[in-house]
Structure formats: structure tokens, C-alpha cells
mmCIF file of C-alpha atoms and ligand atoms in Angstrom:
data_model
loop_
_atom_site.group_PDB
_atom_site.id
_atom_site.type_symbol
_atom_site.label_atom_id
_atom_site.label_comp_id
_atom_site.label_asym_id
_atom_site.label_seq_id
_atom_site.Cartn_x
_atom_site.Cartn_y
_atom_site.Cartn_z
ATOM 1 C CA MET A 1 -1.989 -0.812 -2.659
ATOM 2 C CA GLU A 2 -0.301 -3.025 -5.237
ATOM 3 C CA GLN A 3 -1.092 -6.333 -3.552
ATOM 4 C CA ALA A 4 -4.609 -5.161 -2.704
ATOM 5 C CA ILE A 5 -5.271 -4.359 -6.380
ATOM 6 C CA LEU A 6 -3.876 -7.697 -7.504
ATOM 7 C CA ASN A 7 -6.019 -9.461 -4.866
ATOM 8 C CA ALA A 8 -9.113 -7.672 -6.129
ATOM 9 C CA LEU A 9 -8.313 -8.395 -9.777
ATOM 10 C CA SER A 10 -10.458 -10.968 -11.564
ATOM 11 C CA PRO A 11 -8.690 -14.201 -12.662
ATOM 12 C CA GLU A 12 -10.056 -13.313 -16.105
ATOM 13 C CA TYR A 13 -7.682 -10.312 -16.293
ATOM 14 C CA PRO A 14 -5.095 -11.115 -18.994
ATOM 15 C CA TRP A 15 -2.193 -8.800 -18.043
ATOM 16 C CA ARG A 16 -1.706 -9.376 -14.287
ATOM 17 C CA ASP A 17 2.109 -9.544 -14.626
ATOM 18 C CA ARG A 18 2.145 -6.217 -16.489
ATOM 19 C CA VAL A 19 0.789 -4.063 -13.652
ATOM 20 C CA HIS A 20 3.454 -1.650 -12.363
ATOM 21 C CA TYR A 21 2.587 0.004 -9.075
ATOM 22 C CA LEU A 22 4.607 3.035 -7.945
ATOM 23 C CA PRO A 23 3.860 4.813 -4.647
ATOM 24 C CA GLU A 24 4.615 8.167 -6.307
ATOM 25 C CA VAL A 25 5.425 9.316 -9.842
ATOM 26 C CA ASP A 26 5.363 12.554 -11.800
ATOM 27 C CA SER A 27 2.758 11.282 -14.293
ATOM 28 C CA THR A 28 1.683 7.708 -15.027
ATOM 29 C CA ASN A 29 1.322 8.618 -18.726
ATOM 30 C CA ASP A 30 4.880 9.974 -18.850
ATOM 31 C CA ARG A 31 6.299 6.964 -17.003
ATOM 32 C CA LEU A 32 4.488 4.614 -19.339
ATOM 33 C CA LYS A 33 5.949 6.436 -22.365
ATOM 34 C CA ILE A 34 9.414 5.573 -21.025
ATOM 35 C CA LEU A 35 8.403 1.915 -20.574
ATOM 36 C CA ALA A 36 6.851 1.889 -24.064
ATOM 37 C CA ALA A 37 10.105 3.205 -25.571
ATOM 38 C CA GLN A 38 11.905 0.335 -23.801
ATOM 39 C CA GLY A 39 9.572 -2.135 -25.532
ATOM 40 C CA ALA A 40 6.914 -2.708 -22.849
ATOM 41 C CA PRO A 41 4.196 -5.034 -24.150
ATOM 42 C CA HIS A 42 0.554 -4.397 -24.852
ATOM 43 C CA GLY A 43 -1.503 -4.171 -21.649
ATOM 44 C CA THR A 44 1.301 -2.760 -19.482
ATOM 45 C CA ALA A 45 -0.250 -0.538 -16.827
ATOM 46 C CA VAL A 46 1.221 2.008 -14.419
ATOM 47 C CA ILE A 47 -0.745 2.830 -11.282
ATOM 48 C CA THR A 48 0.191 5.207 -8.507
ATOM 49 C CA ASP A 49 -1.127 6.637 -5.247
ATOM 50 C CA HIS A 50 0.248 10.098 -5.951
ATOM 51 C CA GLN A 51 1.182 12.105 -9.048
ATOM 52 C CA THR A 52 3.385 15.149 -8.642
ATOM 53 C CA GLY A 53 2.910 16.266 -12.250
ATOM 54 C CA GLY A 54 -0.376 14.751 -13.381
ATOM 55 C CA HIS A 55 -1.693 16.454 -16.478
ATOM 56 C CA GLY A 56 -4.716 16.563 -18.706
ATOM 57 C CA ARG A 57 -5.529 17.857 -22.143
ATOM 58 C CA ARG A 58 -4.207 21.204 -23.359
ATOM 59 C CA GLY A 59 -1.330 21.085 -20.860
ATOM 60 C CA ARG A 60 -3.649 21.547 -17.897
ATOM 61 C CA SER A 61 -2.603 20.001 -14.614
ATOM 62 C CA PHE A 62 -4.614 17.202 -13.035
ATOM 63 C CA LEU A 63 -4.500 17.507 -9.256
ATOM 64 C CA SER A 64 -3.520 14.057 -7.939
ATOM 65 C CA PRO A 65 -3.160 14.153 -4.138
ATOM 66 C CA PRO A 66 -1.862 11.038 -2.311
ATOM 67 C CA GLY A 67 -4.160 8.216 -1.284
ATOM 68 C CA VAL A 68 -7.511 9.573 -2.470
ATOM 69 C CA GLY A 69 -7.612 8.923 -6.192
ATOM 70 C CA ILE A 70 -7.001 6.478 -9.000
ATOM 71 C CA TYR A 71 -4.201 7.533 -11.345
ATOM 72 C CA LEU A 72 -3.690 4.852 -13.944
ATOM 73 C CA SER A 73 -2.317 4.525 -17.458
ATOM 74 C CA MET A 74 -2.488 1.587 -19.828
ATOM 75 C CA LEU A 75 -0.434 0.884 -22.927
ATOM 76 C CA LEU A 76 -2.165 -0.479 -26.029
ATOM 77 C CA ARG A 77 -0.445 -1.517 -29.218
ATOM 78 C CA PRO A 78 -3.288 -1.945 -31.710
ATOM 79 C CA GLU A 79 -2.078 -2.662 -35.240
ATOM 80 C CA CYS A 80 -4.058 -0.078 -37.168
ATOM 81 C CA PRO A 81 -3.937 3.418 -38.617
ATOM 82 C CA PRO A 82 -4.685 6.260 -36.191
ATOM 83 C CA ALA A 83 -8.022 6.946 -37.928
ATOM 84 C CA ASP A 84 -9.297 3.647 -36.481
ATOM 85 C CA LEU A 85 -8.834 5.016 -32.970
ATOM 86 C CA MET A 86 -11.109 8.053 -33.254
ATOM 87 C CA HIS A 87 -13.510 6.446 -30.776
ATOM 88 C CA LEU A 88 -10.896 5.122 -28.329
ATOM 89 C CA THR A 89 -11.382 7.848 -25.705
ATOM 90 C CA CYS A 90 -15.153 7.353 -25.875
ATOM 91 C CA ALA A 91 -14.780 3.599 -25.392
ATOM 92 C CA VAL A 92 -12.511 4.242 -22.387
ATOM 93 C CA GLY A 93 -15.203 6.541 -20.952
ATOM 94 C CA VAL A 94 -17.798 3.774 -21.241
ATOM 95 C CA ALA A 95 -15.388 1.268 -19.631
ATOM 96 C CA MET A 96 -14.863 3.728 -16.740
ATOM 97 C CA CYS A 97 -18.628 4.079 -16.228
ATOM 98 C CA ASP A 98 -19.027 0.265 -16.257
ATOM 99 C CA ALA A 99 -16.213 -0.190 -13.721
ATOM 100 C CA ILE A 100 -17.506 2.497 -11.364
ATOM 101 C CA GLU A 101 -21.036 1.146 -11.562
ATOM 102 C CA LYS A 102 -19.838 -2.372 -10.714
ATOM 103 C CA ALA A 103 -17.397 -1.409 -7.955
ATOM 104 C CA ALA A 104 -18.920 1.751 -6.465
ATOM 105 C CA GLY A 105 -22.629 1.224 -7.063
ATOM 106 C CA PHE A 106 -23.541 4.193 -9.217
ATOM 107 C CA ARG A 107 -23.095 5.141 -12.846
ATOM 108 C CA PRO A 108 -21.580 8.519 -13.740
ATOM 109 C CA GLY A 109 -22.216 10.363 -16.992
ATOM 110 C CA ILE A 110 -19.715 11.560 -19.594
ATOM 111 C CA LYS A 111 -19.199 15.085 -20.868
ATOM 112 C CA TRP A 112 -18.076 14.813 -24.474
ATOM 113 C CA THR A 113 -15.409 13.792 -24.949
ATOM 114 C CA ASN A 114 -13.194 12.909 -22.028
ATOM 115 C CA ASP A 115 -14.707 14.024 -18.696
ATOM 116 C CA LEU A 116 -16.512 11.804 -16.223
ATOM 117 C CA VAL A 117 -19.303 13.745 -14.566
ATOM 118 C CA SER A 118 -21.667 13.361 -11.651
ATOM 119 C CA ASP A 119 -24.154 15.914 -10.391
ATOM 120 C CA ARG A 120 -22.913 18.440 -12.953
ATOM 121 C CA ARG A 121 -19.361 18.311 -11.612
ATOM 122 C CA LYS A 122 -16.177 16.636 -12.797
ATOM 123 C CA LEU A 123 -15.345 13.244 -11.292
ATOM 124 C CA GLY A 124 -12.402 12.377 -13.493
ATOM 125 C CA GLY A 125 -10.852 12.576 -16.911
ATOM 126 C CA ILE A 126 -9.097 10.709 -19.692
ATOM 127 C CA LEU A 127 -5.904 11.681 -21.464
ATOM 128 C CA THR A 128 -5.259 9.597 -24.588
ATOM 129 C CA GLU A 129 -1.849 9.974 -26.231
ATOM 130 C CA LEU A 130 -0.760 8.317 -29.492
ATOM 131 C CA ARG A 131 2.635 7.657 -31.001
ATOM 132 C CA LEU A 132 2.911 6.766 -34.664
ATOM 133 C CA ASP A 133 5.593 4.645 -36.344
ATOM 134 C CA LYS A 134 7.518 5.695 -39.458
ATOM 135 C CA ASN A 135 4.741 4.342 -41.718
ATOM 136 C CA GLY A 136 2.119 6.445 -39.993
ATOM 137 C CA ASN A 137 0.563 3.478 -38.187
ATOM 138 C CA VAL A 138 -0.030 3.405 -34.465
ATOM 139 C CA ASP A 139 3.102 2.459 -32.521
ATOM 140 C CA TYR A 140 1.177 2.754 -29.272
ATOM 141 C CA ALA A 141 -1.721 4.430 -27.539
ATOM 142 C CA ILE A 142 -1.543 5.373 -23.895
ATOM 143 C CA ILE A 143 -4.826 5.827 -22.095
ATOM 144 C CA GLY A 144 -4.445 7.812 -18.896
ATOM 145 C CA ILE A 145 -7.264 7.843 -16.373
ATOM 146 C CA GLY A 146 -7.722 9.963 -13.275
ATOM 147 C CA ILE A 147 -10.686 9.451 -10.907
ATOM 148 C CA ASN A 148 -11.359 11.519 -7.799
ATOM 149 C CA CYS A 149 -12.306 8.883 -5.212
ATOM 150 C CA ASN A 150 -12.116 9.869 -1.565
ATOM 151 C CA GLN A 151 -11.681 13.628 -1.541
ATOM 152 C CA THR A 152 -14.134 15.328 0.807
ATOM 153 C CA GLN A 153 -13.329 18.797 -0.487
ATOM 154 C CA PHE A 154 -11.400 20.534 -3.257
ATOM 155 C CA PRO A 155 -9.400 23.753 -3.488
ATOM 156 C CA GLN A 156 -11.537 26.757 -4.356
ATOM 157 C CA GLU A 157 -10.207 26.941 -7.919
ATOM 158 C CA LEU A 158 -11.537 23.396 -8.482
ATOM 159 C CA ASP A 159 -15.093 24.100 -7.393
ATOM 160 C CA MET A 160 -16.321 22.237 -10.487
ATOM 161 C CA ALA A 161 -14.782 18.989 -9.156
ATOM 162 C CA THR A 162 -16.404 16.199 -7.174
ATOM 163 C CA SER A 163 -15.422 12.725 -5.926
ATOM 164 C CA LEU A 164 -17.004 9.281 -5.698
ATOM 165 C CA ARG A 165 -17.166 9.736 -1.929
ATOM 166 C CA ILE A 166 -19.030 13.030 -2.178
ATOM 167 C CA GLU A 167 -21.432 11.607 -4.769
ATOM 168 C CA ALA A 168 -22.129 8.250 -3.106
ATOM 169 C CA GLY A 169 -22.044 9.559 0.470
ATOM 170 C CA ARG A 170 -19.659 6.798 1.574
ATOM 171 C CA PRO A 171 -15.944 6.014 1.198
ATOM 172 C CA ALA A 172 -14.915 4.484 -2.125
ATOM 173 C CA ASP A 173 -12.843 1.279 -2.242
ATOM 174 C CA VAL A 174 -9.992 2.513 -4.424
ATOM 175 C CA ASN A 175 -8.421 -0.927 -4.904
ATOM 176 C CA ALA A 176 -11.693 -2.567 -5.940
ATOM 177 C CA ILE A 177 -12.427 0.254 -8.390
ATOM 178 C CA ALA A 178 -8.895 0.152 -9.851
ATOM 179 C CA ALA A 179 -9.186 -3.644 -10.311
ATOM 180 C CA ALA A 180 -12.617 -3.288 -11.940
ATOM 181 C CA LEU A 181 -11.223 -0.597 -14.207
ATOM 182 C CA LEU A 182 -8.318 -2.752 -15.368
ATOM 183 C CA LEU A 183 -10.734 -5.579 -16.178
ATOM 184 C CA GLU A 184 -13.155 -3.319 -18.084
ATOM 185 C CA LEU A 185 -10.259 -1.819 -20.050
ATOM 186 C CA SER A 186 -9.076 -5.284 -21.068
ATOM 187 C CA ARG A 187 -12.629 -6.124 -22.231
ATOM 188 C CA MET A 188 -12.867 -2.846 -24.069
ATOM 189 C CA ARG A 189 -9.551 -3.558 -25.820
ATOM 190 C CA ARG A 190 -10.878 -6.922 -27.025
ATOM 191 C CA GLU A 191 -13.965 -5.446 -28.617
ATOM 192 C CA PHE A 192 -13.612 -1.783 -29.399
ATOM 193 C CA LEU A 193 -12.254 -2.183 -32.945
ATOM 194 C CA SER A 194 -14.596 -4.977 -34.070
ATOM 195 C CA ARG A 195 -17.746 -3.568 -32.412
ATOM 196 C CA LYS A 196 -17.172 0.117 -32.990
ATOM 197 C CA SER A 197 -20.817 1.084 -33.485
ATOM 198 C CA ASP A 198 -21.837 -0.658 -30.227
ATOM 199 C CA TRP A 199 -19.251 1.362 -28.297
ATOM 200 C CA ILE A 200 -20.392 4.586 -29.931
ATOM 201 C CA ALA A 201 -24.015 3.709 -29.064
ATOM 202 C CA ALA A 202 -23.047 3.027 -25.431
ATOM 203 C CA PHE A 203 -21.111 6.290 -25.318
ATOM 204 C CA SER A 204 -24.072 8.129 -26.769
ATOM 205 C CA GLN A 205 -26.348 6.769 -24.029
ATOM 206 C CA ASN A 206 -23.923 7.889 -21.306
ATOM 207 C CA CYS A 207 -23.083 11.238 -22.851
ATOM 208 C CA LEU A 208 -24.656 14.137 -20.942
ATOM 209 C CA THR A 209 -23.727 16.599 -23.677
ATOM 210 C CA VAL A 210 -26.280 15.253 -26.158
ATOM 211 C CA GLY A 211 -29.476 17.274 -26.184
ATOM 212 C CA LYS A 212 -27.872 20.238 -24.393
ATOM 213 C CA ASP A 213 -27.139 23.806 -25.414
ATOM 214 C CA ILE A 214 -23.396 24.151 -25.783
ATOM 215 C CA GLN A 215 -20.663 26.632 -26.582
ATOM 216 C CA ILE A 216 -17.925 25.548 -28.985
ATOM 217 C CA LEU A 217 -14.639 27.222 -28.130
ATOM 218 C CA ARG A 218 -12.130 27.147 -30.994
ATOM 219 C CA ALA A 219 -9.200 29.364 -31.933
ATOM 220 C CA GLY A 220 -10.402 32.182 -29.701
ATOM 221 C CA THR A 221 -13.976 32.075 -31.019
ATOM 222 C CA VAL A 222 -17.149 31.013 -29.214
ATOM 223 C CA ARG A 223 -20.087 29.579 -31.138
ATOM 224 C CA GLN A 224 -23.483 28.633 -29.701
ATOM 225 C CA ALA A 225 -25.064 25.358 -30.790
ATOM 226 C CA LYS A 226 -27.233 22.492 -29.662
ATOM 227 C CA ALA A 227 -25.652 19.031 -29.382
ATOM 228 C CA THR A 228 -27.871 16.592 -31.255
ATOM 229 C CA GLY A 229 -25.949 13.297 -31.192
ATOM 230 C CA ILE A 230 -22.711 11.387 -31.592
ATOM 231 C CA GLY A 231 -21.457 10.595 -35.103
ATOM 232 C CA PRO A 232 -19.895 7.357 -36.392
ATOM 233 C CA ASP A 233 -16.370 8.495 -35.451
ATOM 234 C CA ALA A 234 -17.410 9.739 -31.998
ATOM 235 C CA GLU A 235 -17.647 13.321 -33.209
ATOM 236 C CA LEU A 236 -20.270 15.577 -31.616
ATOM 237 C CA LEU A 237 -23.141 16.371 -33.982
ATOM 238 C CA VAL A 238 -24.502 19.884 -33.566
ATOM 239 C CA GLU A 239 -27.165 22.218 -34.864
ATOM 240 C CA TYR A 240 -26.521 25.956 -35.026
ATOM 241 C CA PRO A 241 -29.120 28.662 -34.244
ATOM 242 C CA ASP A 242 -29.473 29.429 -37.995
ATOM 243 C CA GLY A 243 -30.684 25.850 -38.581
ATOM 244 C CA THR A 244 -27.506 24.560 -40.201
ATOM 245 C CA SER A 245 -25.817 21.499 -38.790
ATOM 246 C CA GLY A 246 -22.251 20.340 -38.414
ATOM 247 C CA SER A 247 -19.929 18.295 -36.243
ATOM 248 C CA VAL A 248 -17.136 18.920 -33.781
ATOM 249 C CA SER A 249 -14.227 16.552 -33.410
ATOM 250 C CA SER A 250 -11.721 18.780 -31.685
ATOM 251 C CA GLY A 251 -11.701 21.968 -29.696
ATOM 252 C CA GLU A 252 -13.425 22.558 -26.461
ATOM 253 C CA VAL A 253 -17.099 22.320 -25.727
ATOM 254 C CA SER A 254 -18.777 23.769 -22.668
ATOM 255 C CA VAL A 255 -22.183 22.476 -21.762
ATOM 256 C CA ARG A 256 -24.977 24.585 -20.361
ATOM 257 C CA GLY A 257 -25.602 23.564 -16.744
ATOM 258 C CA LEU A 258 -22.221 21.863 -16.299
ATOM 259 C CA TYR A 259 -19.200 23.294 -14.487
ATOM 260 C CA GLY A 260 -20.837 26.631 -13.862
ATOM 261 C CA TYR A 261 -21.737 27.454 -17.460
ATOM 262 C CA VAL A 262 -25.334 28.630 -17.131
HETATM 263 C C1 LIG B 301 -8.334 15.796 -18.349
HETATM 264 O O1 LIG B 301 -9.096 16.069 -17.419
HETATM 265 O O2 LIG B 301 -8.112 16.584 -19.294
HETATM 266 C C2 LIG B 301 -7.674 14.450 -18.370
HETATM 267 C C3 LIG B 301 -7.062 14.097 -17.039
HETATM 268 C C4 LIG B 301 -6.282 12.797 -17.100
HETATM 269 C C5 LIG B 301 -5.499 12.555 -15.827
HETATM 270 C C6 LIG B 301 -4.853 11.204 -15.831
HETATM 271 S S1 LIG B 301 -4.295 10.748 -14.211
HETATM 272 C C7 LIG B 301 -3.392 9.420 -14.879
HETATM 273 C C8 LIG B 301 -2.764 9.898 -16.180
HETATM 274 N N1 LIG B 301 -1.504 10.576 -15.929
HETATM 275 C C9 LIG B 301 -1.550 11.859 -16.240
HETATM 276 O O3 LIG B 301 -0.615 12.678 -16.124
HETATM 277 N N2 LIG B 301 -2.764 12.171 -16.731
HETATM 278 C C10 LIG B 301 -3.640 11.027 -16.744
#
């Protein structure tokens, strides 16, 4: 896989010598944290064929069987306060959509804030993890990406999952998609701080949550709302049934019509 990814990688890609391929690893995010602590430079990426302990947000596991998915993490060292990275996950989502469109021929949607979706089912996810330095600035950000590529079926408990192969009706070229993803991430890194509002606008266009009835799940409570847009820091703008409005920047949102919420 490693050589095939490097062969598929555009000459424009700036961090070719920073791609670490491992046939198997517990979690690419966790491995990259170790490399980051050892001083790995900006743009270092870890890619594997198989994760034995892949995880997502809220400690959930991310099923990562061998040979059928993309499991990739990239290290960024932007020199900024963490508040400047509020839209990072959204920008990564847009970069994923661009890469999949270019390499697999169709464009998925995004469920706010970190799920890639096709046909109302989950195609992949993003796990962004930050470490701050002693001054409260960003030491590093790790963006972890999982994409279901060539699965033809999923365990029953993952009936809300889908794959590129199921959606496109043909096998997905994992190496070409991984190479396209690396390139789009490097482009995103170049622009996402200076062109923040463009990335938010692109996210907004791809975001399937906007315009939908949603449930906001926070601290054991469930609140109904309608998602009306994406705010300047990538927060979800909502309107409540009593006519008041607000925004959601953390917590969990389920979307009517997605993943079995009807
Ligand atoms: C989610 O669905 O909540 C996010 C899933 C993110 C999974 C990716 S796979 C590569 C990287 N390594 C991990 O352990 N997680 C991310």
C-alpha cells in the first residue's frame, strides 16, 4: 500500500517524506501523538491498512477492518491560539468531500460536525485532537480520518454505516483516494486560516444538517430544534419551537432522516 500511495501522490504534495505507512496499528491518532511528542514535523502523516483500536469522539470505537478502509492521521502545527481552530474539523470535512469526489467520482455530504454521509448513512468520520503548550497556544492538532471504502456489508450493530463501494456500486481505489486526501489536506492547511469564511461557506453547502429538524442531546437532555445555518465559527445555528434561536458548538446532534432517527 505504501508505495502505491506514494505513486498516486501528486508531485505538488509537500510532505512526501513525512508519510509513515504501517500495515497495522492500534490507532493512527495515538501513534501520531507519540511521533509528535518526539518532535515530528508539521505534515507528518500515519496511514494504516488495519486499526485494532480505532476510536472516534466520546470514546466510541471506530471499526477499522483490514484492507477495506482508509485510516489516516495528519499532524499540523499551526502557530495560533486554539480559538482559531474552531472550524478545522469542518475544513477537513470539505477536504474529504473534495478528495472523494476527485478520486471516487461522487460527492458525499457532511452531518454536522464530523461525519461523512451518503444516502443517509455514515461513510466515515473525523477525530480532531489538540494539544496546547504551556502558554495556551496550539502545540499541535491531529486530524484523524476514517473512510469506509470497500466493505460490502457491516455488522448488525452498524446498520447506519455504508461504504464508498456500496454507494458507488463499484470497488473504490483506496490508494488513489488516500493520495487525493493527502493532497486536499495539504491545500486545506495552506488556506484554512486565511480564508476562514470561504471554508465555512463550503462546509455550509455540503452540510446535510442545515434545514433539517434535529434533536440536540446534551447532559442527558434532548431538545428539539431546526438547524438554520452555520455560524462564523462553524457552530450550528438553530431555531427552537418557541421561536427563539441559538447555536450549538458542542454536544451531539441527531438529524431527522439520518441514521434511523425519524
Ligand atoms: C467518529 O466517527 O467519531 C470519528 C472517527 C474517526 C476515525 C479515525 S480512523 C483514523 C484515526 N485514528 C483513530 O483512532 N480515529 C481516527
